Amino acid sequence: EADIYQTPRYLVIGTGKKITLECSQTMGHDKMYWYQQDPGMELHLIHYSYGVNSTEKGDLSSESTVSRIRTEHFPLTLESARPSHTSQYLCASRDTHTEAFFGQGTRLTVV
Amino acid sequence: QKEVEQDPGPLSVPEGAIVSLNCTYSNSAFQYFMWYRQYSRKGPELLMYTYSSGNKEDGRFTAQVDKSSKYISLFIRDSQPSDSATYLCAMLHNAGNMLTFGGGTRLMVKP
């Protein structure tokens, strides 16, 4: 079983609030990813990291930011949440030439 | 055109049927292939991970890779209602760090 954890699992928050979605993995993987997925839709890559102090934006434009200060931790922050940010956010990690493992996701609702 | 194509379905089969799920791809540099199962409102769960052409079996699941045709398949034998989910294929090329996902096929197994 994959050791990658996301918190919170569910979050309902008001417009304009700052939020941080947490993602941690205990597998020592150097590569970590954040995906956004609307119900029944495809995964869209929003951020990724190849290691500590390395972060890049993905294919989907996002108003969120990420940081990678420690190998095991890859938090995603929204400075000012909007209803358009309502979605499921999925974190994944992998090592070089290995499969990716996903967390259970955070379902965010901005009201 | 997308690098990885996957029929979105839905694919509806009776319990006990053999299910065939497929992806085609255009980038011959893809070397690693994964299949994920995703239940509604959950994170994708890794089912199979293959590197070379040929077959790999794990319980009721068989992954097949045909690099010459740029075609991969996942077969599910003796399908169960609990197999009802969305199945995602994913690919990685040898020199890359980015996973490329198919759009997913929704499978419904009816009792």
PDB file of C-alpha atoms in Angstrom:
ATOM      1  CA  GLU A   1       0.000   0.000   0.000  1.00  0.00           C
ATOM      2  CA  ALA A   2       1.203   3.462  -0.914  1.00  0.00           C
ATOM      3  CA  ASP A   3       2.359   5.719   1.908  1.00  0.00           C
ATOM      4  CA  ILE A   4       1.142   9.038   0.610  1.00  0.00           C
ATOM      5  CA  TYR A   5      -1.295  11.112   2.596  1.00  0.00           C
ATOM      6  CA  GLN A   6      -3.413  14.136   1.877  1.00  0.00           C
ATOM      7  CA  THR A   7      -5.167  16.350   4.377  1.00  0.00           C
ATOM      8  CA  PRO A   8      -7.837  17.444   4.703  1.00  0.00           C
ATOM      9  CA  ARG A   9      -9.975  14.942   2.785  1.00  0.00           C
ATOM     10  CA  TYR A  10     -12.834  17.416   2.507  1.00  0.00           C
ATOM     11  CA  LEU A  11     -12.828  21.200   2.879  1.00  0.00           C
ATOM     12  CA  VAL A  12     -15.596  23.764   2.524  1.00  0.00           C
ATOM     13  CA  ILE A  13     -14.341  27.318   2.714  1.00  0.00           C
ATOM     14  CA  GLY A  14     -15.522  30.823   1.984  1.00  0.00           C
ATOM     15  CA  THR A  15     -14.410  32.970  -0.932  1.00  0.00           C
ATOM     16  CA  GLY A  16     -11.247  34.941  -0.295  1.00  0.00           C
ATOM     17  CA  LYS A  17      -9.812  32.640   2.339  1.00  0.00           C
ATOM     18  CA  LYS A  18      -6.247  31.351   2.186  1.00  0.00           C
ATOM     19  CA  ILE A  19      -5.938  27.584   2.258  1.00  0.00           C
ATOM     20  CA  THR A  20      -3.138  25.041   2.229  1.00  0.00           C
ATOM     21  CA  LEU A  21      -3.638  21.476   1.094  1.00  0.00           C
ATOM     22  CA  GLU A  22      -1.142  19.094   2.625  1.00  0.00           C
ATOM     23  CA  CYS A  23       0.594  16.147   0.929  1.00  0.00           C
ATOM     24  CA  SER A  24       3.156  13.913   2.590  1.00  0.00           C
ATOM     25  CA  GLN A  25       4.861  10.705   1.516  1.00  0.00           C
ATOM     26  CA  THR A  26       7.116   8.400   3.471  1.00  0.00           C
ATOM     27  CA  MET A  27       8.614   6.520   0.526  1.00  0.00           C
ATOM     28  CA  GLY A  28      11.526   8.907  -0.024  1.00  0.00           C
ATOM     29  CA  HIS A  29      10.338   9.681  -3.557  1.00  0.00           C
ATOM     30  CA  ASP A  30      12.016  12.620  -5.203  1.00  0.00           C
ATOM     31  CA  LYS A  31       9.235  13.411  -7.681  1.00  0.00           C
ATOM     32  CA  MET A  32       5.905  14.760  -6.524  1.00  0.00           C
ATOM     33  CA  TYR A  33       2.892  16.052  -8.435  1.00  0.00           C
ATOM     34  CA  TRP A  34      -0.379  17.906  -7.897  1.00  0.00           C
ATOM     35  CA  TYR A  35      -3.325  17.199 -10.180  1.00  0.00           C
ATOM     36  CA  GLN A  36      -6.741  18.817 -10.384  1.00  0.00           C
ATOM     37  CA  GLN A  37      -9.709  16.677 -11.371  1.00  0.00           C
ATOM     38  CA  ASP A  38     -13.350  17.687 -11.766  1.00  0.00           C
ATOM     39  CA  PRO A  39     -15.982  14.908 -11.378  1.00  0.00           C
ATOM     40  CA  GLY A  40     -15.903  12.489 -14.291  1.00  0.00           C
ATOM     41  CA  MET A  41     -13.167  14.459 -16.012  1.00  0.00           C
ATOM     42  CA  GLU A  42      -9.486  13.986 -16.807  1.00  0.00           C
ATOM     43  CA  LEU A  43      -6.545  14.617 -14.541  1.00  0.00           C
ATOM     44  CA  HIS A  44      -4.830  17.953 -15.135  1.00  0.00           C
ATOM     45  CA  LEU A  45      -1.287  18.539 -13.895  1.00  0.00           C
ATOM     46  CA  ILE A  46      -0.995  21.853 -12.026  1.00  0.00           C
ATOM     47  CA  HIS A  47       2.395  21.594 -10.273  1.00  0.00           C
ATOM     48  CA  TYR A  48       5.308  19.212  -9.980  1.00  0.00           C
ATOM     49  CA  SER A  49       8.637  18.893  -8.207  1.00  0.00           C
ATOM     50  CA  TYR A  50      11.718  16.839  -9.005  1.00  0.00           C
ATOM     51  CA  GLY A  51      13.253  17.300  -5.598  1.00  0.00           C
ATOM     52  CA  VAL A  52      13.868  19.678  -2.732  1.00  0.00           C
ATOM     53  CA  ASN A  53      13.728  23.345  -3.778  1.00  0.00           C
ATOM     54  CA  SER A  54      12.527  22.342  -7.265  1.00  0.00           C
ATOM     55  CA  THR A  55       9.000  23.306  -8.356  1.00  0.00           C
ATOM     56  CA  GLU A  56       7.435  23.818 -11.773  1.00  0.00           C
ATOM     57  CA  LYS A  57       4.012  24.751 -13.093  1.00  0.00           C
ATOM     58  CA  GLY A  58       2.102  22.102 -15.003  1.00  0.00           C
ATOM     59  CA  ASP A  59      -0.054  22.136 -18.083  1.00  0.00           C
ATOM     60  CA  LEU A  60      -3.113  23.637 -16.442  1.00  0.00           C
ATOM     61  CA  SER A  61      -2.887  27.265 -15.425  1.00  0.00           C
ATOM     62  CA  SER A  62      -3.463  27.518 -11.714  1.00  0.00           C
ATOM     63  CA  GLU A  63      -3.540  30.355  -9.209  1.00  0.00           C
ATOM     64  CA  SER A  64      -2.070  28.072  -6.579  1.00  0.00           C
ATOM     65  CA  THR A  65       1.543  27.870  -5.426  1.00  0.00           C
ATOM     66  CA  VAL A  66       3.619  25.008  -4.059  1.00  0.00           C
ATOM     67  CA  SER A  67       6.795  24.560  -2.070  1.00  0.00           C
ATOM     68  CA  ARG A  68       9.220  21.660  -1.560  1.00  0.00           C
ATOM     69  CA  ILE A  69      11.375  22.370   1.458  1.00  0.00           C
ATOM     70  CA  ARG A  70      11.512  18.723   2.546  1.00  0.00           C
ATOM     71  CA  THR A  71      11.528  15.593   0.390  1.00  0.00           C
ATOM     72  CA  GLU A  72       8.458  14.148   2.036  1.00  0.00           C
ATOM     73  CA  HIS A  73       6.264  17.255   2.012  1.00  0.00           C
ATOM     74  CA  PHE A  74       4.667  19.082  -0.956  1.00  0.00           C
ATOM     75  CA  PRO A  75       1.951  21.522   0.176  1.00  0.00           C
ATOM     76  CA  LEU A  76      -0.270  23.446  -2.213  1.00  0.00           C
ATOM     77  CA  THR A  77      -1.523  26.916  -1.263  1.00  0.00           C
ATOM     78  CA  LEU A  78      -4.356  29.064  -2.584  1.00  0.00           C
ATOM     79  CA  GLU A  79      -3.889  32.657  -1.398  1.00  0.00           C
ATOM     80  CA  SER A  80      -7.487  33.666  -2.088  1.00  0.00           C
ATOM     81  CA  ALA A  81      -9.973  30.888  -2.769  1.00  0.00           C
ATOM     82  CA  ARG A  82     -12.705  31.398  -5.382  1.00  0.00           C
ATOM     83  CA  PRO A  83     -15.694  29.239  -6.378  1.00  0.00           C
ATOM     84  CA  SER A  84     -13.840  28.365  -9.610  1.00  0.00           C
ATOM     85  CA  HIS A  85     -11.281  26.539  -7.433  1.00  0.00           C
ATOM     86  CA  THR A  86     -13.922  24.012  -6.403  1.00  0.00           C
ATOM     87  CA  SER A  87     -12.528  20.647  -7.488  1.00  0.00           C
ATOM     88  CA  GLN A  88     -10.707  17.532  -6.327  1.00  0.00           C
ATOM     89  CA  TYR A  89      -6.952  17.915  -5.800  1.00  0.00           C
ATOM     90  CA  LEU A  90      -4.789  14.807  -6.059  1.00  0.00           C
ATOM     91  CA  CYS A  91      -1.176  14.461  -4.977  1.00  0.00           C
ATOM     92  CA  ALA A  92       1.147  11.786  -6.360  1.00  0.00           C
ATOM     93  CA  SER A  93       4.758  10.743  -5.923  1.00  0.00           C
ATOM     94  CA  ARG A  94       7.216   8.450  -7.647  1.00  0.00           C
ATOM     95  CA  ASP A  95      10.869   7.598  -7.858  1.00  0.00           C
ATOM     96  CA  THR A  96      12.847   7.602 -11.103  1.00  0.00           C
ATOM     97  CA  HIS A  97      11.624   4.875 -13.507  1.00  0.00           C
ATOM     98  CA  THR A  98       8.952   3.718 -11.124  1.00  0.00           C
ATOM     99  CA  GLU A  99       5.214   3.870 -10.947  1.00  0.00           C
ATOM    100  CA  ALA A 100       3.367   6.787  -9.372  1.00  0.00           C
ATOM    101  CA  PHE A 101       1.300   6.469  -6.223  1.00  0.00           C
ATOM    102  CA  PHE A 102      -1.613   8.735  -5.428  1.00  0.00           C
ATOM    103  CA  GLY A 103      -3.099  10.054  -2.235  1.00  0.00           C
ATOM    104  CA  GLN A 104      -6.823   9.836  -1.590  1.00  0.00           C
ATOM    105  CA  GLY A 105      -7.377  13.422  -2.657  1.00  0.00           C
ATOM    106  CA  THR A 106      -8.784  16.596  -1.141  1.00  0.00           C
ATOM    107  CA  ARG A 107     -12.242  17.607  -2.236  1.00  0.00           C
ATOM    108  CA  LEU A 108     -12.408  21.391  -2.053  1.00  0.00           C
ATOM    109  CA  THR A 109     -15.615  23.416  -2.165  1.00  0.00           C
ATOM    110  CA  VAL A 110     -15.415  27.203  -2.180  1.00  0.00           C
ATOM    111  CA  VAL A 111     -18.682  28.922  -1.352  1.00  0.00           C
TER     112      VAL A 111
ATOM    113  CA  GLN B   1      -4.347  15.127 -31.076  1.00  0.00           C
ATOM    114  CA  LYS B   2      -3.616  13.763 -27.611  1.00  0.00           C
ATOM    115  CA  GLU B   3      -0.518  11.676 -26.990  1.00  0.00           C
ATOM    116  CA  VAL B   4      -2.610   9.008 -25.245  1.00  0.00           C
ATOM    117  CA  GLU B   5      -6.113   8.108 -26.403  1.00  0.00           C
ATOM    118  CA  GLN B   6      -8.594   6.159 -24.322  1.00  0.00           C
ATOM    119  CA  ASP B   7     -12.252   5.527 -25.055  1.00  0.00           C
ATOM    120  CA  PRO B   8     -14.250   7.231 -22.269  1.00  0.00           C
ATOM    121  CA  GLY B   9     -17.039   4.648 -22.321  1.00  0.00           C
ATOM    122  CA  PRO B  10     -19.118   3.942 -20.365  1.00  0.00           C
ATOM    123  CA  LEU B  11     -18.517   0.245 -20.905  1.00  0.00           C
ATOM    124  CA  SER B  12     -21.290  -1.873 -19.420  1.00  0.00           C
ATOM    125  CA  VAL B  13     -20.794  -5.638 -18.988  1.00  0.00           C
ATOM    126  CA  PRO B  14     -22.550  -8.416 -17.055  1.00  0.00           C
ATOM    127  CA  GLU B  15     -20.922  -9.910 -13.998  1.00  0.00           C
ATOM    128  CA  GLY B  16     -18.445 -12.649 -14.915  1.00  0.00           C
ATOM    129  CA  ALA B  17     -17.562 -11.191 -18.298  1.00  0.00           C
ATOM    130  CA  ILE B  18     -14.031 -10.658 -19.549  1.00  0.00           C
ATOM    131  CA  VAL B  19     -13.357  -6.952 -19.897  1.00  0.00           C
ATOM    132  CA  SER B  20     -10.863  -5.435 -22.299  1.00  0.00           C
ATOM    133  CA  LEU B  21      -9.720  -1.857 -21.740  1.00  0.00           C
ATOM    134  CA  ASN B  22      -7.374  -0.193 -24.195  1.00  0.00           C
ATOM    135  CA  CYS B  23      -5.137   2.801 -24.802  1.00  0.00           C
ATOM    136  CA  THR B  24      -3.286   3.893 -27.889  1.00  0.00           C
ATOM    137  CA  TYR B  25      -0.383   6.281 -27.911  1.00  0.00           C
ATOM    138  CA  SER B  26       1.610   8.219 -30.444  1.00  0.00           C
ATOM    139  CA  ASN B  27       4.956   8.819 -28.700  1.00  0.00           C
ATOM    140  CA  SER B  28       7.301   5.893 -29.381  1.00  0.00           C
ATOM    141  CA  ALA B  29       9.526   7.095 -26.513  1.00  0.00           C
ATOM    142  CA  PHE B  30       7.050   5.793 -23.925  1.00  0.00           C
ATOM    143  CA  GLN B  31       8.686   2.885 -22.124  1.00  0.00           C
ATOM    144  CA  TYR B  32       6.752   2.472 -18.878  1.00  0.00           C
ATOM    145  CA  PHE B  33       3.053   1.767 -18.713  1.00  0.00           C
ATOM    146  CA  MET B  34       0.641   1.847 -15.810  1.00  0.00           C
ATOM    147  CA  TRP B  35      -3.007   1.072 -15.201  1.00  0.00           C
ATOM    148  CA  TYR B  36      -4.950   2.731 -12.410  1.00  0.00           C
ATOM    149  CA  ARG B  37      -8.422   2.119 -11.026  1.00  0.00           C
ATOM    150  CA  GLN B  38     -10.301   5.106  -9.660  1.00  0.00           C
ATOM    151  CA  TYR B  39     -13.504   4.848  -7.692  1.00  0.00           C
ATOM    152  CA  SER B  40     -15.761   7.861  -7.541  1.00  0.00           C
ATOM    153  CA  ARG B  41     -14.382  10.635  -5.335  1.00  0.00           C
ATOM    154  CA  LYS B  42     -11.206   8.668  -4.530  1.00  0.00           C
ATOM    155  CA  GLY B  43      -7.587   8.853  -5.669  1.00  0.00           C
ATOM    156  CA  PRO B  44      -6.342   6.537  -8.456  1.00  0.00           C
ATOM    157  CA  GLU B  45      -5.083   3.171  -7.234  1.00  0.00           C
ATOM    158  CA  LEU B  46      -2.220   1.486  -9.076  1.00  0.00           C
ATOM    159  CA  LEU B  47      -3.215  -1.870 -10.586  1.00  0.00           C
ATOM    160  CA  MET B  48      -0.416  -2.796 -12.962  1.00  0.00           C
ATOM    161  CA  TYR B  49       3.006  -1.485 -13.948  1.00  0.00           C
ATOM    162  CA  THR B  50       4.846  -2.829 -16.974  1.00  0.00           C
ATOM    163  CA  TYR B  51       8.019  -1.986 -18.804  1.00  0.00           C
ATOM    164  CA  SER B  52       8.450  -4.278 -21.750  1.00  0.00           C
ATOM    165  CA  SER B  53       6.222  -5.553 -24.499  1.00  0.00           C
ATOM    166  CA  GLY B  54       4.272  -8.674 -23.653  1.00  0.00           C
ATOM    167  CA  ASN B  55       1.904  -9.739 -20.915  1.00  0.00           C
ATOM    168  CA  LYS B  56       1.945  -9.334 -17.155  1.00  0.00           C
ATOM    169  CA  GLU B  57      -0.589 -11.099 -14.983  1.00  0.00           C
ATOM    170  CA  ASP B  58      -1.736 -10.351 -11.445  1.00  0.00           C
ATOM    171  CA  GLY B  59      -4.752 -12.274 -10.222  1.00  0.00           C
ATOM    172  CA  ARG B  60      -7.735 -11.462 -12.425  1.00  0.00           C
ATOM    173  CA  PHE B  61      -5.828  -8.681 -14.190  1.00  0.00           C
ATOM    174  CA  THR B  62      -3.569  -8.992 -17.229  1.00  0.00           C
ATOM    175  CA  ALA B  63      -1.710  -6.049 -18.732  1.00  0.00           C
ATOM    176  CA  GLN B  64      -0.580  -6.319 -22.315  1.00  0.00           C
ATOM    177  CA  VAL B  65       1.824  -4.017 -24.126  1.00  0.00           C
ATOM    178  CA  ASP B  66       2.430  -3.966 -27.867  1.00  0.00           C
ATOM    179  CA  LYS B  67       5.052  -1.320 -28.529  1.00  0.00           C
ATOM    180  CA  SER B  68       5.134  -1.991 -32.252  1.00  0.00           C
ATOM    181  CA  SER B  69       1.455  -1.026 -32.504  1.00  0.00           C
ATOM    182  CA  LYS B  70       1.646   1.587 -29.710  1.00  0.00           C
ATOM    183  CA  TYR B  71      -1.243  -0.149 -27.994  1.00  0.00           C
ATOM    184  CA  ILE B  72      -1.756  -1.298 -24.433  1.00  0.00           C
ATOM    185  CA  SER B  73      -4.576  -3.298 -22.887  1.00  0.00           C
ATOM    186  CA  LEU B  74      -5.880  -4.294 -19.506  1.00  0.00           C
ATOM    187  CA  PHE B  75      -7.948  -7.469 -19.292  1.00  0.00           C
ATOM    188  CA  ILE B  76     -10.160  -8.226 -16.308  1.00  0.00           C
ATOM    189  CA  ARG B  77     -11.345 -11.821 -15.974  1.00  0.00           C
ATOM    190  CA  ASP B  78     -14.469 -12.850 -14.076  1.00  0.00           C
ATOM    191  CA  SER B  79     -15.499  -9.209 -13.662  1.00  0.00           C
ATOM    192  CA  GLN B  80     -17.294  -8.269 -10.456  1.00  0.00           C
ATOM    193  CA  PRO B  81     -19.621  -5.371  -9.590  1.00  0.00           C
ATOM    194  CA  SER B  82     -16.811  -4.115  -7.354  1.00  0.00           C
ATOM    195  CA  ASP B  83     -14.715  -3.613 -10.507  1.00  0.00           C
ATOM    196  CA  SER B  84     -17.081  -0.807 -11.513  1.00  0.00           C
ATOM    197  CA  ALA B  85     -14.822   2.247 -11.642  1.00  0.00           C
ATOM    198  CA  THR B  86     -12.898   4.450 -14.028  1.00  0.00           C
ATOM    199  CA  TYR B  87      -9.711   2.907 -15.400  1.00  0.00           C
ATOM    200  CA  LEU B  88      -6.825   5.183 -16.346  1.00  0.00           C
ATOM    201  CA  CYS B  89      -3.779   4.294 -18.370  1.00  0.00           C
ATOM    202  CA  ALA B  90      -0.567   6.250 -17.820  1.00  0.00           C
ATOM    203  CA  MET B  91       2.770   6.303 -19.591  1.00  0.00           C
ATOM    204  CA  LEU B  92       6.281   7.510 -18.982  1.00  0.00           C
ATOM    205  CA  HIS B  93       9.184   7.805 -21.347  1.00  0.00           C
ATOM    206  CA  ASN B  94      12.674   6.787 -20.384  1.00  0.00           C
ATOM    207  CA  ALA B  95      14.141  10.257 -20.308  1.00  0.00           C
ATOM    208  CA  GLY B  96      11.186  12.020 -18.832  1.00  0.00           C
ATOM    209  CA  ASN B  97       9.753  12.847 -15.477  1.00  0.00           C
ATOM    210  CA  MET B  98       6.220  13.487 -16.606  1.00  0.00           C
ATOM    211  CA  LEU B  99       3.429  10.978 -16.583  1.00  0.00           C
ATOM    212  CA  THR B 100       0.982  11.181 -19.455  1.00  0.00           C
ATOM    213  CA  PHE B 101      -2.509   9.955 -18.640  1.00  0.00           C
ATOM    214  CA  GLY B 102      -5.340   8.775 -20.816  1.00  0.00           C
ATOM    215  CA  GLY B 103      -8.724  10.318 -20.163  1.00  0.00           C
ATOM    216  CA  GLY B 104     -10.042   7.183 -18.459  1.00  0.00           C
ATOM    217  CA  THR B 105     -12.668   4.564 -19.332  1.00  0.00           C
ATOM    218  CA  ARG B 106     -15.692   4.218 -17.099  1.00  0.00           C
ATOM    219  CA  LEU B 107     -16.600   0.561 -16.513  1.00  0.00           C
ATOM    220  CA  MET B 108     -19.890  -0.689 -15.108  1.00  0.00           C
ATOM    221  CA  VAL B 109     -20.253  -4.353 -14.163  1.00  0.00           C
ATOM    222  CA  LYS B 110     -23.882  -5.273 -13.646  1.00  0.00           C
ATOM    223  CA  PRO B 111     -24.901  -8.115 -11.292  1.00  0.00           C
TER     224      PRO B 111
END
